[in-house]
mmCIF file of C-alpha atoms and ligand atoms in Angstrom:
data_model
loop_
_atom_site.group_PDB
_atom_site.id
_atom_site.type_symbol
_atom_site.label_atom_id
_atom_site.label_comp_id
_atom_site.label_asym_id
_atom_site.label_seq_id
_atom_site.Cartn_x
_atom_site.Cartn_y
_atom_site.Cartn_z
ATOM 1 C CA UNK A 290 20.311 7.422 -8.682
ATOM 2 C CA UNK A 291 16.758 8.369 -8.471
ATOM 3 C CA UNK A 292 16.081 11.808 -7.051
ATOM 4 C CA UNK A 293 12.648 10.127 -5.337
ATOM 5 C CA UNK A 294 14.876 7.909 -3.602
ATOM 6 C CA UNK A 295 16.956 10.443 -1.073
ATOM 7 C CA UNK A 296 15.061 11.391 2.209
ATOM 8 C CA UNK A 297 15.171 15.023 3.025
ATOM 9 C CA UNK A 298 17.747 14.528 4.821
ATOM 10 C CA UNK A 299 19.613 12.781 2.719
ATOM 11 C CA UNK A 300 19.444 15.435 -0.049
ATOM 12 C CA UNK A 301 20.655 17.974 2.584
ATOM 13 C CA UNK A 302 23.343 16.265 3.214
ATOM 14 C CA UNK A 303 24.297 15.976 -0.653
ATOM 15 C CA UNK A 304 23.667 19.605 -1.088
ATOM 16 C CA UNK A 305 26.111 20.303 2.355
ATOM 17 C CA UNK A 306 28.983 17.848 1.102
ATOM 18 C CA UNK A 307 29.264 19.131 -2.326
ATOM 19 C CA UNK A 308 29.706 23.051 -0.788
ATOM 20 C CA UNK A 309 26.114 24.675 -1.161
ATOM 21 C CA UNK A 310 23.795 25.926 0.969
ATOM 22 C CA UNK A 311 21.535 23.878 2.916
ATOM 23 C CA UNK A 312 18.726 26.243 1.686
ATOM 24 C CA UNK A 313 18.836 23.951 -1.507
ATOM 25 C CA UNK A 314 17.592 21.070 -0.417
ATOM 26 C CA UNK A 315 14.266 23.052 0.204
ATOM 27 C CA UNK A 316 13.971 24.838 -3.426
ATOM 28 C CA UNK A 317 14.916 21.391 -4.930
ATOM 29 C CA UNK A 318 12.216 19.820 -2.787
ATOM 30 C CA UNK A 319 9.572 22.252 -2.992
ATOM 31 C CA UNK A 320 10.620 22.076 -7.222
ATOM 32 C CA UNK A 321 10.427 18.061 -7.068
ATOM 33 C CA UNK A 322 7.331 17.424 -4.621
ATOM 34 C CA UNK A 323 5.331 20.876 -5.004
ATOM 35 C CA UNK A 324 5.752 21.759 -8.792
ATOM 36 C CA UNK A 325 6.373 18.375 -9.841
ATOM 37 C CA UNK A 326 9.131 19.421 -12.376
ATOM 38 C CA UNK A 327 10.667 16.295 -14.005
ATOM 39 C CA UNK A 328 14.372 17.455 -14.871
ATOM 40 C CA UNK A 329 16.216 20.067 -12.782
ATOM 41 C CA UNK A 330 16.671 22.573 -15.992
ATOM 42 C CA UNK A 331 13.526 23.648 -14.773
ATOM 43 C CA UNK A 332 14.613 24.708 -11.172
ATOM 44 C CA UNK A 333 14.936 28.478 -12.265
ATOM 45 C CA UNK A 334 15.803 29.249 -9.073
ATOM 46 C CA UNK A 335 18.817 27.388 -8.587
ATOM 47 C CA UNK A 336 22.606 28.244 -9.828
ATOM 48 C CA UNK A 337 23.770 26.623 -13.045
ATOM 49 C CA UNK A 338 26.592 24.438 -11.727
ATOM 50 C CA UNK A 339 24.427 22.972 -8.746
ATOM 51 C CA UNK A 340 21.826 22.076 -11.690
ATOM 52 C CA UNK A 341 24.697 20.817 -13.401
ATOM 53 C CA UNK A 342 25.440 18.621 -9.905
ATOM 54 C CA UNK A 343 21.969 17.639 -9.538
ATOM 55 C CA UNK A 344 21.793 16.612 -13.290
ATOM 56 C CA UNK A 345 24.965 14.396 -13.416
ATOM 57 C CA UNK A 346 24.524 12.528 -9.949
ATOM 58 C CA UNK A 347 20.172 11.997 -10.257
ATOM 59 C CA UNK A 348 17.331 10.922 -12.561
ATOM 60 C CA UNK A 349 13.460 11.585 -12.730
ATOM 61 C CA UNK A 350 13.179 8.802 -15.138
ATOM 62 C CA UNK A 351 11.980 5.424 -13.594
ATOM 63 C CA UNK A 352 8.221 4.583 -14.913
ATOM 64 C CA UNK A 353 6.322 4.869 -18.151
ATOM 65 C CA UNK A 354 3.062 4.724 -18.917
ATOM 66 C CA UNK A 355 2.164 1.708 -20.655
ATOM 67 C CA UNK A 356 -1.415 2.057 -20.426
ATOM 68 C CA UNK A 357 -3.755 4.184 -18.481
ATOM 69 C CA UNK A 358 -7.881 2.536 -17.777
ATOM 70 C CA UNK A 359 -10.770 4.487 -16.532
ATOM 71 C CA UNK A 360 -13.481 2.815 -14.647
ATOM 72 C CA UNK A 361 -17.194 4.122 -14.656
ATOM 73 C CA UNK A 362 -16.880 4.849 -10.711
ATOM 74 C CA UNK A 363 -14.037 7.346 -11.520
ATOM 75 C CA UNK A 364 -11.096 4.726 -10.470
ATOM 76 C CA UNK A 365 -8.306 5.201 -12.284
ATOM 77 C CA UNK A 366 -5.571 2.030 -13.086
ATOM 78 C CA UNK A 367 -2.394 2.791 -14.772
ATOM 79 C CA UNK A 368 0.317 0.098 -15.822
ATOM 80 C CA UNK A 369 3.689 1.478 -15.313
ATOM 81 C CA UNK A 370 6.694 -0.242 -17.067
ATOM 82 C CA UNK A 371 10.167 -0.061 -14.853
ATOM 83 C CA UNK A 372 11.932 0.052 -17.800
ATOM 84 C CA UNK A 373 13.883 -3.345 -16.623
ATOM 85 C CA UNK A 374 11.060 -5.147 -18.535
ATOM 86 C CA UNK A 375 8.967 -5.159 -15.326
ATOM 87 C CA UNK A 376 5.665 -3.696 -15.172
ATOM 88 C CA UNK A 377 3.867 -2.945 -12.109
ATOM 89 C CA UNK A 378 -0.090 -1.425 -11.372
ATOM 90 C CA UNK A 379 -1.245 1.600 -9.495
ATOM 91 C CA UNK A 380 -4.619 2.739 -9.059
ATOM 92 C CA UNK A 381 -5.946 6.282 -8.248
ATOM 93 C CA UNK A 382 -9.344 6.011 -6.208
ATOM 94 C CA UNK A 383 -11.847 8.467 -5.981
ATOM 95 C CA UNK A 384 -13.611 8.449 -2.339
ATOM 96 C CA UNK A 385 -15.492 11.607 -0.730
ATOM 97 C CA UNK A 386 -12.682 12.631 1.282
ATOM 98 C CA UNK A 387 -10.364 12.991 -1.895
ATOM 99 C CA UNK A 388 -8.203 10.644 -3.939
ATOM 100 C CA UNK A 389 -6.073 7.880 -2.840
ATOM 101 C CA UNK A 390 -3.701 6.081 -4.404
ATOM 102 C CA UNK A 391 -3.209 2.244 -3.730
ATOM 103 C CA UNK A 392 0.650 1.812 -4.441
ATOM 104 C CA UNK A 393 2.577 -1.009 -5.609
ATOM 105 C CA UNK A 394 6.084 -2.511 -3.063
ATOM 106 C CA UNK A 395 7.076 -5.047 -5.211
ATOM 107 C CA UNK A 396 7.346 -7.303 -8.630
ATOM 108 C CA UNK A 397 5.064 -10.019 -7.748
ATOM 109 C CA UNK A 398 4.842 -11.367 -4.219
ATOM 110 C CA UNK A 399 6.164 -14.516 -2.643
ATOM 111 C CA UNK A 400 3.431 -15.036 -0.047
ATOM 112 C CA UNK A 401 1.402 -16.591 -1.982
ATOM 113 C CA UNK A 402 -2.208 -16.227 -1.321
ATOM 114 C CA UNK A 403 -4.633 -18.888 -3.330
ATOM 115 C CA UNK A 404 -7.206 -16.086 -3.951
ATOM 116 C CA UNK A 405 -4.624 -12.955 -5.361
ATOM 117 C CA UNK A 406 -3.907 -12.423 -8.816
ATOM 118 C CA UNK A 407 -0.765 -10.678 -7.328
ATOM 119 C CA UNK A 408 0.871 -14.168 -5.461
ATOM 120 C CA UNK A 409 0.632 -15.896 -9.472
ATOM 121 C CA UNK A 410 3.965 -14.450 -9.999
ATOM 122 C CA UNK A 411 6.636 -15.043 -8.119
ATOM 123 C CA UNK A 412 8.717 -11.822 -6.510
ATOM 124 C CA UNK A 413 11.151 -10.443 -8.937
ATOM 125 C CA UNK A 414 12.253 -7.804 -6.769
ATOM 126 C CA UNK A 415 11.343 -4.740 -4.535
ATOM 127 C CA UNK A 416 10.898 -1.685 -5.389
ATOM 128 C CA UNK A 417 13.085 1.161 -4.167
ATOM 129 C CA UNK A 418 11.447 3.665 -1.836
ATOM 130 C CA UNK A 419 11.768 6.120 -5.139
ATOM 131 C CA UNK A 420 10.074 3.833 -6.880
ATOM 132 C CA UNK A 421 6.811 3.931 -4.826
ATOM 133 C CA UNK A 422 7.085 7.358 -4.511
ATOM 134 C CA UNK A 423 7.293 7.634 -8.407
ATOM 135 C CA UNK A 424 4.236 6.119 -8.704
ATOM 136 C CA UNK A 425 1.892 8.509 -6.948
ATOM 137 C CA UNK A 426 3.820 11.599 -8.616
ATOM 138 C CA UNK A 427 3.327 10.074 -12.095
ATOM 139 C CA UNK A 428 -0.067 8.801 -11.431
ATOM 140 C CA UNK A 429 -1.022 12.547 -10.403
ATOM 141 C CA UNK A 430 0.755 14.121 -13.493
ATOM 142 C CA UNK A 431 -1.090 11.377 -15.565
ATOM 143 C CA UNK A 432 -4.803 12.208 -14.631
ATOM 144 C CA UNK A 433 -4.132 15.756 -13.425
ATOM 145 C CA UNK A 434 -5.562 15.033 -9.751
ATOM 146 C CA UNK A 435 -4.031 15.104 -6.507
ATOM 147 C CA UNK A 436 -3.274 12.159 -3.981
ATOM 148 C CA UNK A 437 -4.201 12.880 -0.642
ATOM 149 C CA UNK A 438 -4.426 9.660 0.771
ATOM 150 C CA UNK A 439 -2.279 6.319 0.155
ATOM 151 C CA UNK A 440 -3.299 2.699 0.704
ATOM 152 C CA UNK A 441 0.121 0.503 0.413
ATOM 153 C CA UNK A 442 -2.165 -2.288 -0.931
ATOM 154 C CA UNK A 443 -1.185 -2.931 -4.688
ATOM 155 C CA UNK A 444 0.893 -5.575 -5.831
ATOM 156 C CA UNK A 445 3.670 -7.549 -2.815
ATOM 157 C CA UNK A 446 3.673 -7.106 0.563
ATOM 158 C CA UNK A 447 4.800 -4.395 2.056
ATOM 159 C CA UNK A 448 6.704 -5.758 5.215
ATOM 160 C CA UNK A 449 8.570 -8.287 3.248
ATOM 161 C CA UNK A 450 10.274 -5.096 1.587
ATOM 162 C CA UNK A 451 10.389 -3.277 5.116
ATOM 163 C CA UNK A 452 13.051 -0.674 4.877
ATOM 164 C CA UNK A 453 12.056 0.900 1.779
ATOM 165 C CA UNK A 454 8.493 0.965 3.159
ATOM 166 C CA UNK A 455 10.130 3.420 5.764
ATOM 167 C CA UNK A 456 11.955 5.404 3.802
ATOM 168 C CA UNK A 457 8.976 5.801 1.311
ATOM 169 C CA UNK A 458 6.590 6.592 4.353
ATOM 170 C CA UNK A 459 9.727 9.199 5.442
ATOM 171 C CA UNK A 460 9.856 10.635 2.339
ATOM 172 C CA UNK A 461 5.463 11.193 1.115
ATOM 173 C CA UNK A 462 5.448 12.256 4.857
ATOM 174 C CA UNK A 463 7.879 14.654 4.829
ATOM 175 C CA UNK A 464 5.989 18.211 5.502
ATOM 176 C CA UNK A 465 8.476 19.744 2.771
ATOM 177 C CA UNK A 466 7.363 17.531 0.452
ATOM 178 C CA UNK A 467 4.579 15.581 -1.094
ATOM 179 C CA UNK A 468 3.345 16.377 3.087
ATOM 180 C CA UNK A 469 0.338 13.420 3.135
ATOM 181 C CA UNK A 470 -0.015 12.779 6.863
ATOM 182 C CA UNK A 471 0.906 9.602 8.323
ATOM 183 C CA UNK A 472 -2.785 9.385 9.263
ATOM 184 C CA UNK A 473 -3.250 9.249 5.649
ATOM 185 C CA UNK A 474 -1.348 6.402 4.873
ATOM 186 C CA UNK A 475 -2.461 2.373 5.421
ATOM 187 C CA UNK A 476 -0.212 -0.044 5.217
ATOM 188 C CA UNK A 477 -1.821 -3.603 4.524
ATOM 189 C CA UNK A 478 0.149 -7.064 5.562
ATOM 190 C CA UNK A 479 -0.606 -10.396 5.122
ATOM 191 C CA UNK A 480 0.705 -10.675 8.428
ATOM 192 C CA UNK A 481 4.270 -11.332 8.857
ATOM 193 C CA UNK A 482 4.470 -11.272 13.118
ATOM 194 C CA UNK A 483 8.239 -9.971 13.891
ATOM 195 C CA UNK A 484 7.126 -7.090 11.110
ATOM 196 C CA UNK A 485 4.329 -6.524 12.510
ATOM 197 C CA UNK A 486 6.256 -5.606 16.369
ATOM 198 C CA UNK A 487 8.565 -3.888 14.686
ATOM 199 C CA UNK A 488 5.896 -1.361 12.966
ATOM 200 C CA UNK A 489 4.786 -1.334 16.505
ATOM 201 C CA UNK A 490 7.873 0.510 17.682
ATOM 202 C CA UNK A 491 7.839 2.565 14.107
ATOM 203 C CA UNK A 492 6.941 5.928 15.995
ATOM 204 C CA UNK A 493 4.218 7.182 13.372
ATOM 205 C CA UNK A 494 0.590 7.275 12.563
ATOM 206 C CA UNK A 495 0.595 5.149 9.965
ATOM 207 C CA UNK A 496 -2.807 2.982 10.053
ATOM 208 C CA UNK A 497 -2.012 -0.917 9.717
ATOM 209 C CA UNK A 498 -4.425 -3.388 8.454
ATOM 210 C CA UNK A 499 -4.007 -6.743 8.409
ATOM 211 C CA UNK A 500 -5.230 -9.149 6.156
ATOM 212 C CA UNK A 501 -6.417 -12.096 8.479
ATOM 213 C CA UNK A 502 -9.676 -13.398 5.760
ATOM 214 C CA UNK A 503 -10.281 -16.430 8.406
ATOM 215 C CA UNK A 504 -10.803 -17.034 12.549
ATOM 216 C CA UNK A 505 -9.167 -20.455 12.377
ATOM 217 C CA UNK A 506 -5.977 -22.243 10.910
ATOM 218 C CA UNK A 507 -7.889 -24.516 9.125
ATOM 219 C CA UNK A 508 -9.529 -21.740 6.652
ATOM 220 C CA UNK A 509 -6.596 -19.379 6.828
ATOM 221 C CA UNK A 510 -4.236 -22.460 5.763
ATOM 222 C CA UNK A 511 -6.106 -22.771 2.994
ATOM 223 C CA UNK A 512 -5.965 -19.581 1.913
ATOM 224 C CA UNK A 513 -2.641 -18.335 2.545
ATOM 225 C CA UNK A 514 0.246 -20.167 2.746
ATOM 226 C CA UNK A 515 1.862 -17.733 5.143
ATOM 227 C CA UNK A 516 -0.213 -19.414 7.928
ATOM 228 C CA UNK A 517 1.975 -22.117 8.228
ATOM 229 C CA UNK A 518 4.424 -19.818 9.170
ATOM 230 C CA UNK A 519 2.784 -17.660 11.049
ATOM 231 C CA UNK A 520 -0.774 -19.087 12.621
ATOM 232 C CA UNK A 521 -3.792 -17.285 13.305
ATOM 233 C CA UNK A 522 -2.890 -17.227 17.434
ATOM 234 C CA UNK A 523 0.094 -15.768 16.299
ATOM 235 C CA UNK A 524 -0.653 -13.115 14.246
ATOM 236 C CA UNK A 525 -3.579 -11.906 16.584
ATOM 237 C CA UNK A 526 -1.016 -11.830 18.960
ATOM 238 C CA UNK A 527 1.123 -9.862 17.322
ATOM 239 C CA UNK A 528 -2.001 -7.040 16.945
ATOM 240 C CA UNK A 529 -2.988 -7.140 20.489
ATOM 241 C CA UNK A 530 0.747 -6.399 21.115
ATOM 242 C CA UNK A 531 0.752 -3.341 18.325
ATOM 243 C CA UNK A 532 -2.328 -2.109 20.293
ATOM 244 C CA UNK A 533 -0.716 -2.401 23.201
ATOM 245 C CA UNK A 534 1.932 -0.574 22.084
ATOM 246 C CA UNK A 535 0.590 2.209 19.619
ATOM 247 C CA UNK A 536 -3.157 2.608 21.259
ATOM 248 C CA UNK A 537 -4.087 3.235 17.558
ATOM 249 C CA UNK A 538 -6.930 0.881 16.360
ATOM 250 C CA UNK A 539 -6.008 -2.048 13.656
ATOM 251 C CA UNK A 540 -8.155 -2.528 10.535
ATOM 252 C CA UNK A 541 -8.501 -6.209 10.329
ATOM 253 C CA UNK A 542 -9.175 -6.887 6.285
ATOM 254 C CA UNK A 543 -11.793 -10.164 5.428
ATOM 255 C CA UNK A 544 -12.586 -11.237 2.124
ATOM 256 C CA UNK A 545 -15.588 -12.505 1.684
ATOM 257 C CA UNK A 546 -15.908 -15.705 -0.364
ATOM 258 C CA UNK A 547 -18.927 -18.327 -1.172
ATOM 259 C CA UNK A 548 -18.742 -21.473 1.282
ATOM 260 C CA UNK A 549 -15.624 -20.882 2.425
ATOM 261 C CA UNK A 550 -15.016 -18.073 5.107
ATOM 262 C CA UNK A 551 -18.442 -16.620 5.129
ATOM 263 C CA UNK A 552 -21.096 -18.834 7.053
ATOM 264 C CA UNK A 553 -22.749 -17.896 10.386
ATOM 265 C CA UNK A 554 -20.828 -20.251 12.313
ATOM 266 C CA UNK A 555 -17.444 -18.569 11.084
ATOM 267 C CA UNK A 556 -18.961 -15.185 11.991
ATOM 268 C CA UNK A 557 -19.664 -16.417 15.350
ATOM 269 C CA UNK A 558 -15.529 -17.367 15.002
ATOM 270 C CA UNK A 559 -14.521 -14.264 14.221
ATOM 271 C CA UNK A 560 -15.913 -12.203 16.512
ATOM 272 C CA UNK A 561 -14.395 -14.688 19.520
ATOM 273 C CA UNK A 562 -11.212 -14.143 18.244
ATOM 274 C CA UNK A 563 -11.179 -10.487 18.150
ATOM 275 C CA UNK A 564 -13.686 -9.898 21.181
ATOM 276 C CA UNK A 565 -12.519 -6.884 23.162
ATOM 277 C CA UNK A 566 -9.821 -6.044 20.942
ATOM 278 C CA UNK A 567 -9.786 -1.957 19.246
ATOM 279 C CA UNK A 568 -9.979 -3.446 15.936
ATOM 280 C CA UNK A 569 -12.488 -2.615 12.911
ATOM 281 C CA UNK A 570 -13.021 -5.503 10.341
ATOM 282 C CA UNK A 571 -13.635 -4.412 7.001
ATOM 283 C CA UNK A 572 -15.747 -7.035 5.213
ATOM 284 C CA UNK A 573 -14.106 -6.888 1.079
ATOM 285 C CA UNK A 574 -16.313 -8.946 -1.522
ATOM 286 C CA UNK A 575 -14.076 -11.466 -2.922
ATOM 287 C CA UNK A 576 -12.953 -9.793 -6.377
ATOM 288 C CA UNK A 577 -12.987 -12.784 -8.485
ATOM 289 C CA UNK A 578 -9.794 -13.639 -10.760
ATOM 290 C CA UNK A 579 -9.420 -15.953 -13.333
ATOM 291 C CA UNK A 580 -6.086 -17.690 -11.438
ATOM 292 C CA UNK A 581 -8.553 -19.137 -8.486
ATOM 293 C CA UNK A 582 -11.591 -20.808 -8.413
ATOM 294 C CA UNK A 583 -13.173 -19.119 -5.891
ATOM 295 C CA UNK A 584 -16.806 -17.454 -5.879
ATOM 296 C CA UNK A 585 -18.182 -13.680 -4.213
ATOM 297 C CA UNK A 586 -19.994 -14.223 -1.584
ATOM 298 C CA UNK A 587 -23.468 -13.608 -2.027
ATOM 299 C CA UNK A 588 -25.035 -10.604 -0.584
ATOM 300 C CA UNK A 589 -27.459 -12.203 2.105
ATOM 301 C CA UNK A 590 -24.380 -13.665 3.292
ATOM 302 C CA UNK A 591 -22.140 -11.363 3.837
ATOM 303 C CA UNK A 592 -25.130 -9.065 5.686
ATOM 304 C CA UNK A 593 -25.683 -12.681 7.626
ATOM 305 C CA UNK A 594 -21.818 -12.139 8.605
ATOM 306 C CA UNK A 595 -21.718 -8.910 9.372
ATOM 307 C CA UNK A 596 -25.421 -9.227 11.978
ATOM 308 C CA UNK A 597 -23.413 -11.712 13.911
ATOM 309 C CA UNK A 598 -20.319 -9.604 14.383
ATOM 310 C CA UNK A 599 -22.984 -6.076 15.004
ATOM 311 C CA UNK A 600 -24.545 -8.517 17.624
ATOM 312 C CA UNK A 601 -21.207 -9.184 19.217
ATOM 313 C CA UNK A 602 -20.955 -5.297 19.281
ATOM 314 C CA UNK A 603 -17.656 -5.890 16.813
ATOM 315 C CA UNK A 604 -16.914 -2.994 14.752
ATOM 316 C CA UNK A 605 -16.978 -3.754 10.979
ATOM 317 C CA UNK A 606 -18.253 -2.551 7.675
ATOM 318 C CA UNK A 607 -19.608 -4.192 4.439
ATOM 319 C CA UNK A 608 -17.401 -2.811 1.602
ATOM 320 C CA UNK A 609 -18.533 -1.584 -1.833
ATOM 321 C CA UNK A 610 -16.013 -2.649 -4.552
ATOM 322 C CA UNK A 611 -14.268 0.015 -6.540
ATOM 323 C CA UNK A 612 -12.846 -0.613 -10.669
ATOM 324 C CA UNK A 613 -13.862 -4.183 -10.792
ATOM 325 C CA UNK A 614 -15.075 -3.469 -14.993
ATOM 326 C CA UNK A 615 -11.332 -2.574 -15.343
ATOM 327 C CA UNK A 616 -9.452 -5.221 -12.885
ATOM 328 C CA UNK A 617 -8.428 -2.688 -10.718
ATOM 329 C CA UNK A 618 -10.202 -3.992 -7.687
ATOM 330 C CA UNK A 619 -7.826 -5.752 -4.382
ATOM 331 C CA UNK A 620 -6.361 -8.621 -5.682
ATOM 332 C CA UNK A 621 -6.512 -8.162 -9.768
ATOM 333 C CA UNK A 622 -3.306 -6.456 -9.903
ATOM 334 C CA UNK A 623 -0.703 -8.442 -11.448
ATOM 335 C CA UNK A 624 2.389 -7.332 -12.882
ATOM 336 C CA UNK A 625 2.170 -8.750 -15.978
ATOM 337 C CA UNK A 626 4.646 -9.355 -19.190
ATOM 338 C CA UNK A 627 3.283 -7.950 -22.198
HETATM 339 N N1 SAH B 1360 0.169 -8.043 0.504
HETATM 340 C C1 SAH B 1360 -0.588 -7.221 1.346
HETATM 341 C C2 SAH B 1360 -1.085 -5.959 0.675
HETATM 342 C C3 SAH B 1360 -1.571 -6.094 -0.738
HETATM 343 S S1 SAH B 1360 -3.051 -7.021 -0.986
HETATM 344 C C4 SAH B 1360 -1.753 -7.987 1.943
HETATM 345 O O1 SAH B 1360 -2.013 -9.102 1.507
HETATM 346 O O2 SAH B 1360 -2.353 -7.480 2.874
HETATM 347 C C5 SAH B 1360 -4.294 -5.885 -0.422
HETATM 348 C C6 SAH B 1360 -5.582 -6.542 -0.004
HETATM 349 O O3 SAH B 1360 -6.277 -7.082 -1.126
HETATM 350 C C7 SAH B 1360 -5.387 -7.712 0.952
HETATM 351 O O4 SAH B 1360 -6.260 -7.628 2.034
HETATM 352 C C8 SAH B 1360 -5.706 -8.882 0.097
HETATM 353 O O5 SAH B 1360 -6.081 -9.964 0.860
HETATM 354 C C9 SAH B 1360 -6.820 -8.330 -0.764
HETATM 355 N N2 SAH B 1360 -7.110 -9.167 -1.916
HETATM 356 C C10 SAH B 1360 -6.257 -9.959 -2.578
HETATM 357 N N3 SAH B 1360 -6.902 -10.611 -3.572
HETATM 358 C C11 SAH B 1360 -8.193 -10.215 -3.513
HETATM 359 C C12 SAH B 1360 -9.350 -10.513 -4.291
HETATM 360 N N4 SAH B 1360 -9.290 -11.340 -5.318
HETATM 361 N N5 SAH B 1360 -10.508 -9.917 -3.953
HETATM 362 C C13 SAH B 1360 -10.559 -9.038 -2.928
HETATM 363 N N6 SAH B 1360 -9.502 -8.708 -2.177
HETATM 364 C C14 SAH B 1360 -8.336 -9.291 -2.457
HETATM 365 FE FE1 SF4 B 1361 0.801 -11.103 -1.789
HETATM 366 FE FE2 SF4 B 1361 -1.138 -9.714 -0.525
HETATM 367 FE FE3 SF4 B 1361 -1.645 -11.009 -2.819
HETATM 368 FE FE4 SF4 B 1361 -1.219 -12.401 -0.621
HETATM 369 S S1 SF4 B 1361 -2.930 -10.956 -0.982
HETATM 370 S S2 SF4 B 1361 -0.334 -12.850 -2.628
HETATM 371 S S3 SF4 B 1361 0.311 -11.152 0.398
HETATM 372 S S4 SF4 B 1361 -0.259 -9.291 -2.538
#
């Protein structure tokens, strides 16, 4: 079992049923999440046969570094091997309010998106809570910086592996742990409706943002496949109810791509669709990957865009691109097979 996998209050509960204190579960904690020990030999303040416990019924040892890129713009991508033969990305970003990490929910992703590098393979699996977890205490002992934020936007998507999106927001949360506020934390979807009312009802700050890249079926179908599941209607329906709900405002995500999504007359689209709604749409050039055929959209276009949505008095923002000289940008993740 993978000590990054128990909640708090899971571990307490360990620590209670096997006859110890519950005191424990905070010195293990503040050992695992504050001094970022990796084995419990190191937990000097603990007794010998609770170390002994801890060392028989857990493990630290889930991901190794298979390689580690620096980008000029500070961004750092590592490649992290799950030692089941799967390898999965993470990528440390430097902004001006501190580091984030963009963290990876899955091997592969099964909703297939024509423009991701991340949709080319097929889901393996999901990765445990401890698993995602894992990744931002590695990536931090790896470059020697600290997370303070976390964008849930590498490789999968995150509601199609729900529950141990929870427990991983439960445990980076927790204040006796890693502690990164929930107002820290974005979680991205392609849009999977029922998940999306769910999160709703979720209780916590977590910021949503959902990846909608079109105003009509016709684009978005082309695009994602999701959308025949779930259309457009549907999935701004399925905001306006999480507003409704939450009263937090929704980050709606919109690659930008040459002749396809990015002409006046879609702007004009876009900004009927999400008139009146607390949303703010974050305009991404289209990273390019060698798996699609698609094009960036050219500058003058996407400041066309973004006029017609300012004149519609629609919050949004033209995005700079972080680690595209070392694929690290949205959508170049991949897990790959070396
Ligand atoms: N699966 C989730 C979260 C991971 S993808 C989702 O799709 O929302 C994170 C973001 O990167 C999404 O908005 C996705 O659309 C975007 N993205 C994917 N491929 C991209 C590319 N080639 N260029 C720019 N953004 C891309
Ligand atoms: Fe999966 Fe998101 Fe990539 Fe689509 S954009 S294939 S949902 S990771």
């Amino acid at each position: 079992m993978l000590i990054y996998d128990f909640t708090y209050d899971e571990l307490e509960e360990f620590i209670l049923e096997h006859g110890y204190k519950k005191f424990r579960a905070e010195q293990i904690w503040n050992w695992v999440y504050k001094q970022k020990v990796d084995s419990f030999k190191e937990m000097l303040n603990l007794p010998d046969d609770l170390i002994e416990l801890l060392t028989s019924s857990f493990t630290f040892d889930v991901l190794e570094l298979v390689i580690k890129n620096t980008s000029q713009d500070g961004t750092i991508k590592f490649l992290f091997d799950l030692k089941d033969s799967n390898l999965i990305e993470t990528v440390l970003m430097n902004h001006n309010y501190g580091m984030s990490a963009c963290v990876t929910t899955q091997v592969g992703c099964n909703i297939g998106c024509s423009f991701c590098a991340s949709g080319v393979l097929k889901k393996k699996r999901d990765l445990t809570a401890g698993e995602i977890v894992a990744q931002i205490i590695k990536a931090e002992k790896e470059s020697g910086v600290r997370v303070s934020s976390i964008v849930i936007m590498g490789i999968g998507e995150p509601f199609d592996n729900y529950k141990n999106f929870v427990k991983f927001v439960q445990i980076v949360n927790h204040p006796k742990g890693l502690a990164i506020g929930a107002r820290h934390i974005t979680v991205s979807t392609s849009g999977l409706v029922p998940k999306i009312k769910e999160f709703a009802h979720l209780g916590v700050q977590v910021n949503l943002a959902v990846s909608l890249h079109a105003p009509t079926n016709e684009i978005r179908s082309k695009l994602m496949k999701i959308n025949d599941r779930f259309k457009v209607e549907e999935v701004v329906d399925a905001i306006k109810y999480y507003i409704h709900v939450t009263n937090r405002r929704v980050t709606i995500e919109y690659i930008m791509i040459q002749e396809l999504n990015d002409s006046v007359e879609t702007a004009h689209e876009l900004a009927k669709l999400l008139k009146g709604m607390n949303v703010y749409v974050n305009l991404i050039p289209y990273n390019t990957v060698k798996e699609a055929p698609y094009e960036r959209s050219s500058l003058e276009r996407r400041q066309a865009f973004y006029k017609v949505l300012k004149e519609h008095k629609i919050t949004a923002v033209l995005r700079k691109e972080q680690g595209h000289d070392i694929n690290a940008a949205c959508g170049q993740l991949r897990s790959q097979n070396l």
